[in-house]
Short mmCIF file of C-alpha atoms in Angstrom, two decimals:
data_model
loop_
_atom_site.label_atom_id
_atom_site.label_comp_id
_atom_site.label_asym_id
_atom_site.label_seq_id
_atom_site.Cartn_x
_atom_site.Cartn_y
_atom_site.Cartn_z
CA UNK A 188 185.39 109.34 112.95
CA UNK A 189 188.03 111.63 111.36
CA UNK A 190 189.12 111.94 107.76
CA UNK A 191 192.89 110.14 107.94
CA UNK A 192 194.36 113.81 106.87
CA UNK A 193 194.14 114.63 110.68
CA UNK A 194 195.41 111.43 112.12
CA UNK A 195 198.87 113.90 113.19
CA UNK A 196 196.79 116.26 114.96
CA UNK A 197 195.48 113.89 116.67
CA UNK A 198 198.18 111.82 117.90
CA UNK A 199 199.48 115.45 119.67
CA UNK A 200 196.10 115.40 121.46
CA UNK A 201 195.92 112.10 122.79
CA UNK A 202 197.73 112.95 125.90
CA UNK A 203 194.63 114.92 127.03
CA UNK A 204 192.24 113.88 129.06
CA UNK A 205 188.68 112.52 127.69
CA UNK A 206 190.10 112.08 124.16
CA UNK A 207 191.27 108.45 122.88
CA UNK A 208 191.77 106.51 120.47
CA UNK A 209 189.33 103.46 119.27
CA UNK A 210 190.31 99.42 119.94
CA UNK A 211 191.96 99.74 116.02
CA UNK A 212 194.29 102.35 114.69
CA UNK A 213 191.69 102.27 111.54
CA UNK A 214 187.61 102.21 111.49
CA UNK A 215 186.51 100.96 107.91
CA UNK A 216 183.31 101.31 106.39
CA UNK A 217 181.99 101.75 102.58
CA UNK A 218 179.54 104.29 103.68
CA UNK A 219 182.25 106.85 104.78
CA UNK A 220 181.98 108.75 101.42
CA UNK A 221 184.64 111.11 100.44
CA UNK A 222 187.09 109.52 102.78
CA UNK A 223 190.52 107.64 101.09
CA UNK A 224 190.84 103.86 100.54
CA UNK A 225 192.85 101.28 101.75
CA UNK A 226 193.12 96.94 101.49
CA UNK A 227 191.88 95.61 104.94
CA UNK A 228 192.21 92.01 104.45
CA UNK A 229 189.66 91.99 101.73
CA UNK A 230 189.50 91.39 97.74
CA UNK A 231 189.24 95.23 97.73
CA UNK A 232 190.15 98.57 99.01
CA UNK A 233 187.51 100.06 101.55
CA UNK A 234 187.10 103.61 102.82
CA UNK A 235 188.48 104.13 106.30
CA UNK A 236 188.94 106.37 109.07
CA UNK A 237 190.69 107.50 112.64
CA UNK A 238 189.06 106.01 115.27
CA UNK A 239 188.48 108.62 117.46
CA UNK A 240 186.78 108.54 121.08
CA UNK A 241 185.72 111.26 123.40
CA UNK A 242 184.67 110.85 127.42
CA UNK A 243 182.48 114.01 127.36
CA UNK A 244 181.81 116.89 125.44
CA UNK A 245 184.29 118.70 126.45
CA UNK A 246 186.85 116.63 125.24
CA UNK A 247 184.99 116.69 121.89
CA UNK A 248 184.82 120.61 121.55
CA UNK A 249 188.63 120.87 122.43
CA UNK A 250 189.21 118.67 119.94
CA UNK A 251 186.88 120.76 117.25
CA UNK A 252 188.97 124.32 117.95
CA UNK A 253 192.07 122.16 117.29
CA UNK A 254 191.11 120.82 113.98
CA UNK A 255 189.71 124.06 113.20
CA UNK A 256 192.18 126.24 114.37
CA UNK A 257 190.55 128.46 116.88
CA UNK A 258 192.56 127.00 119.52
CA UNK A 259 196.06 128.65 120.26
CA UNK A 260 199.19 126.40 119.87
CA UNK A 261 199.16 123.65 121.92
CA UNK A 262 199.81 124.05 125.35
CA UNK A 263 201.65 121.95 128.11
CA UNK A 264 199.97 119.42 129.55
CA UNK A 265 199.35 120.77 132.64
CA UNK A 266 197.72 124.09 131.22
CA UNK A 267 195.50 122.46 128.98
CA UNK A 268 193.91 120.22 131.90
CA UNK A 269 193.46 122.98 133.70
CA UNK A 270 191.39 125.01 130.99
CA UNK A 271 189.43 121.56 130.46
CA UNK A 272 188.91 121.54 134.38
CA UNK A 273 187.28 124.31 133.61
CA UNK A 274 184.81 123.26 131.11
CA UNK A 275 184.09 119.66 132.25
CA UNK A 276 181.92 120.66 135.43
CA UNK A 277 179.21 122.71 133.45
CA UNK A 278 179.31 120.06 130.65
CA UNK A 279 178.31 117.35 133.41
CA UNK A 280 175.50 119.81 134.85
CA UNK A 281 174.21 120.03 131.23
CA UNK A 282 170.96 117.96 130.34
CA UNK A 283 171.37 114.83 127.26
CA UNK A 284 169.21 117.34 125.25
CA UNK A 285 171.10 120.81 126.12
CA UNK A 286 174.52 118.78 125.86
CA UNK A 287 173.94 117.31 122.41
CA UNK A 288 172.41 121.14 120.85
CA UNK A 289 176.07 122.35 122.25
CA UNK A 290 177.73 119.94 120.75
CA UNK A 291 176.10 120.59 117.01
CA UNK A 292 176.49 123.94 117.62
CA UNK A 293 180.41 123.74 117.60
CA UNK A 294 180.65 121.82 114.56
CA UNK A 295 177.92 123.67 112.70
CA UNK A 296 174.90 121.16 112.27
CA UNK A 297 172.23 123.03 114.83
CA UNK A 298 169.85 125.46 114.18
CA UNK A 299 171.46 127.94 115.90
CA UNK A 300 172.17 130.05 112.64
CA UNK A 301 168.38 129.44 111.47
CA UNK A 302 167.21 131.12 114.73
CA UNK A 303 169.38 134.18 114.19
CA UNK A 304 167.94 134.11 110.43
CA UNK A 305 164.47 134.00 111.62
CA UNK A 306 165.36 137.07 114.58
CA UNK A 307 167.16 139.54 112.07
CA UNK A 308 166.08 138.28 108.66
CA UNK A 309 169.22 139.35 107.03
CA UNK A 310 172.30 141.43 108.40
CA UNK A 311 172.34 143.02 111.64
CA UNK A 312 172.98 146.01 110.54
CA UNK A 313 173.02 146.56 106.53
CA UNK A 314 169.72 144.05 106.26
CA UNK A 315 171.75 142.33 103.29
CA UNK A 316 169.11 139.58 103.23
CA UNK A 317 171.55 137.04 101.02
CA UNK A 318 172.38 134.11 103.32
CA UNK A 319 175.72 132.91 101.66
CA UNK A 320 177.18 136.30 102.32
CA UNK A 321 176.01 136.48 106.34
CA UNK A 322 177.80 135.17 109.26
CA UNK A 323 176.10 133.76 112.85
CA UNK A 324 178.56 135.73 115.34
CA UNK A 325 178.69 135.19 119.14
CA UNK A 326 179.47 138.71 120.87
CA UNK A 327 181.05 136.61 123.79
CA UNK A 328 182.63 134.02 122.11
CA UNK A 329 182.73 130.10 122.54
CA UNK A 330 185.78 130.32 123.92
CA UNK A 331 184.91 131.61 127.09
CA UNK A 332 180.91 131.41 127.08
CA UNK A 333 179.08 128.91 129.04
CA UNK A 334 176.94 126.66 127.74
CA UNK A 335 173.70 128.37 128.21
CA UNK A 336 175.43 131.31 126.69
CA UNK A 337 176.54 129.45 123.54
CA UNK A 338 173.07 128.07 122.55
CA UNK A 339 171.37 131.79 123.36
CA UNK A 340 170.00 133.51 120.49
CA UNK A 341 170.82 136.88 121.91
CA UNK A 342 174.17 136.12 122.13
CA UNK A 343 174.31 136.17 118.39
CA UNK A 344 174.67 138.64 115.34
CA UNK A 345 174.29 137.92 112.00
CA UNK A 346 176.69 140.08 109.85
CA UNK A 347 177.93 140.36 106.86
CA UNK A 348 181.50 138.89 106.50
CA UNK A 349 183.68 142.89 107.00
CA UNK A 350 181.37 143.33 109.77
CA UNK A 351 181.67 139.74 111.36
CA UNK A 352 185.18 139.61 111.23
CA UNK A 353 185.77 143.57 112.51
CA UNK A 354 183.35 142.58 115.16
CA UNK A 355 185.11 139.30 116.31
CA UNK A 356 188.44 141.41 116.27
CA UNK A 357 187.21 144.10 118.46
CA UNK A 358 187.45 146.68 115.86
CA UNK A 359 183.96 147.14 116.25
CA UNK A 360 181.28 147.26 118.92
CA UNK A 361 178.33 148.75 119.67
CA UNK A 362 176.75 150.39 122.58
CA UNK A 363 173.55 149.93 124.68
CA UNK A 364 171.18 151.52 121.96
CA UNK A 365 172.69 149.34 119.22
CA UNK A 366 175.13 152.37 118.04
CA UNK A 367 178.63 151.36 115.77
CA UNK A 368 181.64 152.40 118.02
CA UNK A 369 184.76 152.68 116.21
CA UNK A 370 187.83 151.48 117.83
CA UNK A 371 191.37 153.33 117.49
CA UNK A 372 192.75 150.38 115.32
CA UNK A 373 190.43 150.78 113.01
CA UNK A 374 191.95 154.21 110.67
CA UNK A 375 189.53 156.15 108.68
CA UNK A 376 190.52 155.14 105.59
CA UNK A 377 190.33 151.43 106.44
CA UNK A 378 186.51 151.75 107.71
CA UNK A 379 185.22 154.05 104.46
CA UNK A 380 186.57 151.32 102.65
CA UNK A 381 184.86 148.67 104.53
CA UNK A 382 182.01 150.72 104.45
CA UNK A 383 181.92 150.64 108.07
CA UNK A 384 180.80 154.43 109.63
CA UNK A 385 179.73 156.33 112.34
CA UNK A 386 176.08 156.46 111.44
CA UNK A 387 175.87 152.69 110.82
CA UNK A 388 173.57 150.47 114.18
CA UNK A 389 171.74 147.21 114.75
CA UNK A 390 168.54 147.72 113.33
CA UNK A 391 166.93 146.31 116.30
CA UNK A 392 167.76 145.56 119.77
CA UNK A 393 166.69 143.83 122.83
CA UNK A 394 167.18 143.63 126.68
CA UNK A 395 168.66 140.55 126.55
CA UNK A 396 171.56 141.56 124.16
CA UNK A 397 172.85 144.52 126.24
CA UNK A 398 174.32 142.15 129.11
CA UNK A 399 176.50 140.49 125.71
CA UNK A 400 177.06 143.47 124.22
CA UNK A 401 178.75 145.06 127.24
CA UNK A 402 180.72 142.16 127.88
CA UNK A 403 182.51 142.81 124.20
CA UNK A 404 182.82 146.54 124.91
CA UNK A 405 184.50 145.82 128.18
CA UNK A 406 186.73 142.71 127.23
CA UNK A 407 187.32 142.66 122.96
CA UNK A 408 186.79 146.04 122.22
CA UNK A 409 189.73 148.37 120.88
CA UNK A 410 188.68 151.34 122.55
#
């Protein structure tokens, strides 16, 4: 059920495979709290929604990165099937249990942050222990993780938001021993007033992360 402000968005998307729309144009119910009004046949206005369908999760999560604008613009037809191709056959190979944690995870409802809270216990890196001011980072992003990969707690930072955001731009990386590197986009005077330096590292690291971490070093970093 979507809030009626993205019923345009997703008219574009109902071309694509394993997303459709409900039997009405309209779902209504006066537990959908926050969400507008409108007469359906009754004595009074009730809240309603877009009735939204999905096959699989796949068509679910491409719908997600639309509405939350991770995904590029929209692509023909043809491409887009293709990158769903792509997706759909690891989604099917997925348990009921593994599918539904990946599909919280995309919209923000699974623990997934609460496991990198419990691993770091505040930033990454500056140990800023304030939770509204740290971000839950994939070093290989959603975009092109698997599933496995999504859900994995070593595939995860927490950061605080100039180091989250440097990170996810390749700006930033960070080597085998949990070292800052600096990329060549990033000048000087830019990082001191970040507060990004040289001397600055993960405060702890594990086996498990290295695999990740050179993944961003070879693929988002700025060398």
């Amino acid at each position: 059920m979507l809030h009626p402000q993205y019923e345009a968005d997703v008219r574009n998307l109902l071309s694509l495979p394993g997303i459709a729309r409900g039997h009405t144009r309209y779902y209504h119910n006066s537990n959908l709290r926050g969400f507008p009004k409108r007469r359906n046949g009754g004595a009074s206005d009730i809240a309603y929604g877009v009735d939204v369908g999905f096959h699989n999760s796949a068509a679910l999560l491409m719908l997600v990165d639309q509405l939350l604008g991770e995904s590029r613009t929209l692509v023909s037809n043809s491409e887009r099937s293709a990158e769903f191709a792509q997706v759909l056959p690891e989604d099917i190979a997925l348990t009921d249990t593994e599918r539904e944690a990946l599909i919280k995870a995309r919209v923000g409802q699974s623990g997934y942050r609460d496991e990198l809270l419990g691993y770091w216990g505040g930033c990454a890196v500056t140990d800023c222990c304030v939770p509204m001011l740290l971000r839950a980072s994939h070093i290989k992003p959603w975009r092109v993780a698997s599933g496995a990969e999504r859900l994995d707690p070593f595939n995860g930072l927490l950061l605080t938001p100039n180091l989250d955001l440097a990170f996810d731009q390749g700006l930033i990386s960070f080597d085998d021993h949990g070292q800052i590197l600096l990329g060549e986009d990033l000048d000087p005077d830019s990082a001191r007033a970040l507060n990004i330096t040289p001397d600055l590292r993960l405060r702890q690291i594990d086996q498990r992360h290295r695999g990740y971490l050179a993944w961003h070093r070879d693929n988002l970093f700025r060398k």
